[in-house]
């Protein structure tokens, strides 16, 4: 198909939107290891998970053989408010870089949550509603996930309780207000609302909180209040399943124009976006139908893949959640205050961890300042102001495009642009003022937290 | 055409995008009155305007007979990065309101400037570049226009100097950082950079500035620096011309699905969005081909149409700009601190003023708190977090839809959703906290500034 026919924005028709999510585990020979009960070290059963998670979501979490899960019509109807998301041909970026590479990005930022998180938030809220629950609880750090969940709950008329890391609650008042606009109750964590919160406050008065502590509070709130369950925005298998809508749409749009990517790039924190983007392509590769280069990009300040260990670990720093087998820096690892809050997670999706362990995916880490350089460059050329998280993928996409310039190869690059940076302007300000630094943990720091991994 | 076939988002193909802007003045029997030289009270000539404005933009400003101006390919290429913008069928809103009305909105917020302002910013920057200029100067209050211009200039490699009302500069640091991300220099106004700025600072040390003062500084900066011209984001005829792309796209999408609106609603500050949205529809009406109800919505705190006078007045409070014949509250009118900064303007587009004066358009004013109620309602139902400015149109669209519910009429309503409210969360916070008030100027206040109108 000729070059000129590819528009800047490749939109699918609503009728071309995916009817089912794709579960990449179905095509994996080496399945991701099961979640373990932290007490018994035996695989978690549906019964054990049910006080915390909704029943249908548990079913999705544990099912590693069903390839497709139909997307319920009510979720598809919500998706139609902001999906299909555009697949953009980055003509301007290509021209500015003077690269023979063809660059595409799947842009998930054109909704009020500002990121791809909404894709799973609406699914999780929907199943909670289906089960007749009153509401859901969750934690949020940077705020994208909390915002997405608040939007989904407002749409369905479900109560939404968000525990927001106290320091973010204070430093990101605007994110908090967006959640309040959608009717969510937002509590700075640690709080006096929960036992774990009161204990932490007694031990560390004046603490700014942490994601681990907020998770523990949200889980306790779900377990102790009738009619509530806990929901999580990344890491879990169910989240990757829902996020497969990103990859399915991207693939459908590319197929429509006869385009096949050589390299697929995504940023990786807990893995929700990367997992969703690559799923259908990885499926083809696992079935031997095609071959791609997959690259996970993580911050040098929190390098789970590139410097972590593939082992069972707690999903939260509070150690109340099940154990997951994943690339981890240790649940006690405290990432430096990198501005890509969504990537500051010690672990990684068990699905992606298994794929990486099996050599089916690459990973690289990049420094914060070079990420912001790429972000600003991209903003000026392509117009979109990217989130710091997304900019990790931009950085590596540009690197790969420049490599093509050197070699003269006309590779096709696809990357995930997960969201916008409108609520990250403090970080941009630091960058403009030359006050941004790069934190890279020492080997000793990482070893210290890896030494604390549970013995399984 | 059957109901079901209309998707949630009616996107045009890139090949269906307008090739030319439409100049509604060409079809007006009563043309808008010309700009007058404030000294001589004679119509401004192209020569008199040329130290301040670009030549091609002056041509567009003064031409009230040419119906179509071709959109240069470089501008169309930029448009393709974020246009066509979606025309959304508000199915969710209709259902929640239980109205027989059909509601559509043209959404201009899906670009980094967060509003429709980019449509004219790229055009004005393009002609400045064409003329071989080094850069442009402008003022910004709320920041949408400054952001849009910074983006356009970054794309074209043009220097961009923004004078930002000091109080906004300090209260909206994130807007300022977005502009810096796009390489613009942002100066809090009044500043020591200009003679007028120094004079004002000497007279009023510690002032937070005003839009009028920022305009005066930007105009002086353009006149005194070789290779610079001044650009303005609203009010002017040229701006309405560029913004006609909104209405042309909306009309093309509606025509494609055989839909004809009965009522067309837009918020009105200087008139750039409303003018752009209604232009092609008004053209049909002026040519006797169709008939529509047009409604301009303005804040009760700054009611130019509904309580102002149709008279010659200064476009700026600093009284350095030409006189325009328009609905005005007097250039000395100081609007109360309404949160819809983009609507706090004492005057109104001369084109819209003439149309309103000729009875071709209606106008209503709405109170700030009811606007935020509508905004929050809309956000929860339709997902999009609207700008306070845009929410004026939402408020009246909902009112009209509820009226249809009472009468049982199946009217088709189209409104302009000019932008997103991500940088307006302080206003939402005030609303959530019950601290928002409604300011309505007294008759005495308005009379006092109307008494100061120039004698023409």
PDB file of C-alpha atoms in Angstrom, chain A residues 6-11 13-14 77-84 86 88 92 96 109-114 151 154-156 171 173-184 257 375-376 378-386 420 422-423 425-426 428-430 432-433, chain B residues 6-11 13-14 77-84 86 88 92 96 109-114 151 154-156 171 173-184 257 375-376 378-386 420 422-423 425-426 428-430 432-433:
ATOM      1  CA  UNK A   6      -1.715   6.618   5.537  1.00  0.00           C
ATOM      2  CA  UNK A   7      -3.368   9.519   7.357  1.00  0.00           C
ATOM      3  CA  UNK A   8      -1.892  11.316  10.355  1.00  0.00           C
ATOM      4  CA  UNK A   9      -4.475   9.748  12.600  1.00  0.00           C
ATOM      5  CA  UNK A  10      -5.655   6.248  11.842  1.00  0.00           C
ATOM      6  CA  UNK A  11      -9.050   5.987  13.496  1.00  0.00           C
ATOM      7  CA  UNK A  13     -14.778   2.975  12.941  1.00  0.00           C
ATOM      8  CA  UNK A  14     -16.785   2.205  16.057  1.00  0.00           C
ATOM      9  CA  UNK A  77     -20.697   1.651  25.279  1.00  0.00           C
ATOM     10  CA  UNK A  78     -18.423   3.476  27.765  1.00  0.00           C
ATOM     11  CA  UNK A  79     -15.399   2.788  25.532  1.00  0.00           C
ATOM     12  CA  UNK A  80     -17.212   4.502  22.670  1.00  0.00           C
ATOM     13  CA  UNK A  81     -17.098   7.784  24.601  1.00  0.00           C
ATOM     14  CA  UNK A  82     -13.317   7.977  24.206  1.00  0.00           C
ATOM     15  CA  UNK A  83     -12.308   5.056  22.011  1.00  0.00           C
ATOM     16  CA  UNK A  84     -11.171   3.985  19.481  1.00  0.00           C
ATOM     17  CA  UNK A  86      -6.042   7.382  17.610  1.00  0.00           C
ATOM     18  CA  UNK A  88      -0.920   8.388  14.971  1.00  0.00           C
ATOM     19  CA  UNK A  92       6.384  15.475  11.811  1.00  0.00           C
ATOM     20  CA  UNK A  96      12.446  16.448  12.087  1.00  0.00           C
ATOM     21  CA  UNK A 109      -4.297  10.393  26.572  1.00  0.00           C
ATOM     22  CA  UNK A 110      -7.436  11.831  24.960  1.00  0.00           C
ATOM     23  CA  UNK A 111      -9.743  11.251  27.888  1.00  0.00           C
ATOM     24  CA  UNK A 112     -10.145  13.106  31.145  1.00  0.00           C
ATOM     25  CA  UNK A 113      -8.201  10.568  33.190  1.00  0.00           C
ATOM     26  CA  UNK A 114      -5.346  11.483  30.858  1.00  0.00           C
ATOM     27  CA  UNK A 151     -14.771   8.530  36.278  1.00  0.00           C
ATOM     28  CA  UNK A 154     -19.442   8.173  38.450  1.00  0.00           C
ATOM     29  CA  UNK A 155     -20.711   6.710  35.180  1.00  0.00           C
ATOM     30  CA  UNK A 156     -22.056   3.570  36.859  1.00  0.00           C
ATOM     31  CA  UNK A 171       1.434  18.367  46.037  1.00  0.00           C
ATOM     32  CA  UNK A 173      -4.311  19.219  44.605  1.00  0.00           C
ATOM     33  CA  UNK A 174      -5.604  19.419  41.038  1.00  0.00           C
ATOM     34  CA  UNK A 175      -5.617  15.656  40.564  1.00  0.00           C
ATOM     35  CA  UNK A 176      -7.502  15.417  43.827  1.00  0.00           C
ATOM     36  CA  UNK A 177     -10.054  17.944  42.574  1.00  0.00           C
ATOM     37  CA  UNK A 178     -10.609  16.024  39.352  1.00  0.00           C
ATOM     38  CA  UNK A 179     -11.447  12.957  41.453  1.00  0.00           C
ATOM     39  CA  UNK A 180     -13.794  15.028  43.608  1.00  0.00           C
ATOM     40  CA  UNK A 181     -15.451  16.384  40.457  1.00  0.00           C
ATOM     41  CA  UNK A 182     -16.303  12.774  39.677  1.00  0.00           C
ATOM     42  CA  UNK A 183     -17.728  12.300  43.149  1.00  0.00           C
ATOM     43  CA  UNK A 184     -14.956  10.156  44.634  1.00  0.00           C
ATOM     44  CA  UNK A 257      -3.306  -0.110   6.122  1.00  0.00           C
ATOM     45  CA  UNK A 375       9.435  14.784  26.062  1.00  0.00           C
ATOM     46  CA  UNK A 376      10.041  18.429  25.253  1.00  0.00           C
ATOM     47  CA  UNK A 378       8.305  15.503  21.077  1.00  0.00           C
ATOM     48  CA  UNK A 379       5.891  18.125  22.428  1.00  0.00           C
ATOM     49  CA  UNK A 380       7.287  20.784  20.125  1.00  0.00           C
ATOM     50  CA  UNK A 381       7.249  18.567  17.042  1.00  0.00           C
ATOM     51  CA  UNK A 382       4.098  16.466  17.484  1.00  0.00           C
ATOM     52  CA  UNK A 383       2.050  18.930  19.538  1.00  0.00           C
ATOM     53  CA  UNK A 384       1.122  16.527  22.329  1.00  0.00           C
ATOM     54  CA  UNK A 385       2.517  17.265  25.805  1.00  0.00           C
ATOM     55  CA  UNK A 386       3.398  13.780  27.031  1.00  0.00           C
ATOM     56  CA  UNK A 420      -0.653  13.547  28.810  1.00  0.00           C
ATOM     57  CA  UNK A 422      -0.990  18.350  32.158  1.00  0.00           C
ATOM     58  CA  UNK A 423      -0.753  17.475  35.835  1.00  0.00           C
ATOM     59  CA  UNK A 425       4.023  20.636  35.074  1.00  0.00           C
ATOM     60  CA  UNK A 426       5.967  20.884  38.342  1.00  0.00           C
ATOM     61  CA  UNK A 428       8.584  20.152  33.614  1.00  0.00           C
ATOM     62  CA  UNK A 429       9.288  23.321  35.592  1.00  0.00           C
ATOM     63  CA  UNK A 430      12.175  21.615  37.390  1.00  0.00           C
ATOM     64  CA  UNK A 432      13.280  23.953  32.512  1.00  0.00           C
ATOM     65  CA  UNK A 433      14.958  25.473  35.523  1.00  0.00           C
TER      66      UNK A 433
ATOM     67  CA  UNK B   6     -24.999   7.858  14.144  1.00  0.00           C
ATOM     68  CA  UNK B   7     -21.851   6.960  16.090  1.00  0.00           C
ATOM     69  CA  UNK B   8     -20.824   8.534  19.380  1.00  0.00           C
ATOM     70  CA  UNK B   9     -18.033  10.389  17.665  1.00  0.00           C
ATOM     71  CA  UNK B  10     -18.556  11.593  14.127  1.00  0.00           C
ATOM     72  CA  UNK B  11     -15.075  11.970  12.706  1.00  0.00           C
ATOM     73  CA  UNK B  13     -11.799  11.688   7.101  1.00  0.00           C
ATOM     74  CA  UNK B  14      -8.739  13.860   6.617  1.00  0.00           C
ATOM     75  CA  UNK B  77      -0.777  19.856   7.596  1.00  0.00           C
ATOM     76  CA  UNK B  78      -0.639  21.247  11.146  1.00  0.00           C
ATOM     77  CA  UNK B  79      -4.423  20.921  11.445  1.00  0.00           C
ATOM     78  CA  UNK B  80      -4.082  17.234  10.623  1.00  0.00           C
ATOM     79  CA  UNK B  81      -2.147  16.700  13.845  1.00  0.00           C
ATOM     80  CA  UNK B  82      -5.254  17.430  15.927  1.00  0.00           C
ATOM     81  CA  UNK B  83      -8.109  17.872  13.470  1.00  0.00           C
ATOM     82  CA  UNK B  84     -10.721  16.977  12.348  1.00  0.00           C
ATOM     83  CA  UNK B  86     -14.744  15.041  16.965  1.00  0.00           C
ATOM     84  CA  UNK B  88     -19.891  13.992  19.524  1.00  0.00           C
ATOM     85  CA  UNK B  92     -25.238   9.528  27.587  1.00  0.00           C
ATOM     86  CA  UNK B  96     -29.535  10.931  31.755  1.00  0.00           C
ATOM     87  CA  UNK B 109     -10.261  20.369  23.601  1.00  0.00           C
ATOM     88  CA  UNK B 110      -8.280  17.385  22.318  1.00  0.00           C
ATOM     89  CA  UNK B 111      -5.045  19.217  21.751  1.00  0.00           C
ATOM     90  CA  UNK B 112      -2.372  20.392  24.156  1.00  0.00           C
ATOM     91  CA  UNK B 113      -3.519  24.017  24.140  1.00  0.00           C
ATOM     92  CA  UNK B 114      -6.774  22.573  25.474  1.00  0.00           C
ATOM     93  CA  UNK B 151       2.717  25.574  20.170  1.00  0.00           C
ATOM     94  CA  UNK B 154       7.456  26.019  18.169  1.00  0.00           C
ATOM     95  CA  UNK B 155       6.201  24.107  15.132  1.00  0.00           C
ATOM     96  CA  UNK B 156       7.252  26.856  12.707  1.00  0.00           C
ATOM     97  CA  UNK B 171      -1.627  31.648  40.144  1.00  0.00           C
ATOM     98  CA  UNK B 173       2.309  28.390  37.064  1.00  0.00           C
ATOM     99  CA  UNK B 174       1.415  25.238  35.137  1.00  0.00           C
ATOM    100  CA  UNK B 175       0.048  27.157  32.161  1.00  0.00           C
ATOM    101  CA  UNK B 176       3.239  29.158  32.198  1.00  0.00           C
ATOM    102  CA  UNK B 177       5.295  25.949  32.181  1.00  0.00           C
ATOM    103  CA  UNK B 178       3.381  24.557  29.220  1.00  0.00           C
ATOM    104  CA  UNK B 179       4.285  27.703  27.283  1.00  0.00           C
ATOM    105  CA  UNK B 180       7.920  27.359  28.347  1.00  0.00           C
ATOM    106  CA  UNK B 181       7.869  23.731  27.225  1.00  0.00           C
ATOM    107  CA  UNK B 182       7.037  25.083  23.784  1.00  0.00           C
ATOM    108  CA  UNK B 183       9.938  27.504  23.981  1.00  0.00           C
ATOM    109  CA  UNK B 184       7.964  30.720  24.490  1.00  0.00           C
ATOM    110  CA  UNK B 257     -25.421  11.878   8.515  1.00  0.00           C
ATOM    111  CA  UNK B 375     -19.965  21.396  34.236  1.00  0.00           C
ATOM    112  CA  UNK B 376     -19.804  18.767  36.963  1.00  0.00           C
ATOM    113  CA  UNK B 378     -21.615  16.931  32.228  1.00  0.00           C
ATOM    114  CA  UNK B 379     -18.217  15.632  33.366  1.00  0.00           C
ATOM    115  CA  UNK B 380     -19.806  12.740  35.221  1.00  0.00           C
ATOM    116  CA  UNK B 381     -22.119  11.788  32.376  1.00  0.00           C
ATOM    117  CA  UNK B 382     -20.041  12.450  29.255  1.00  0.00           C
ATOM    118  CA  UNK B 383     -16.579  11.879  30.721  1.00  0.00           C
ATOM    119  CA  UNK B 384     -15.032  15.126  29.513  1.00  0.00           C
ATOM    120  CA  UNK B 385     -13.974  17.651  32.164  1.00  0.00           C
ATOM    121  CA  UNK B 386     -15.011  20.931  30.545  1.00  0.00           C
ATOM    122  CA  UNK B 420     -10.946  21.193  28.815  1.00  0.00           C
ATOM    123  CA  UNK B 422      -7.410  20.667  33.472  1.00  0.00           C
ATOM    124  CA  UNK B 423      -5.832  23.999  34.370  1.00  0.00           C
ATOM    125  CA  UNK B 425      -9.051  22.930  39.059  1.00  0.00           C
ATOM    126  CA  UNK B 426      -8.671  25.778  41.559  1.00  0.00           C
ATOM    127  CA  UNK B 428     -13.551  23.484  40.642  1.00  0.00           C
ATOM    128  CA  UNK B 429     -12.074  23.251  44.147  1.00  0.00           C
ATOM    129  CA  UNK B 430     -13.828  26.465  45.160  1.00  0.00           C
ATOM    130  CA  UNK B 432     -16.687  21.763  45.619  1.00  0.00           C
ATOM    131  CA  UNK B 433     -15.901  23.586  48.825  1.00  0.00           C
TER     132      UNK B 433
END
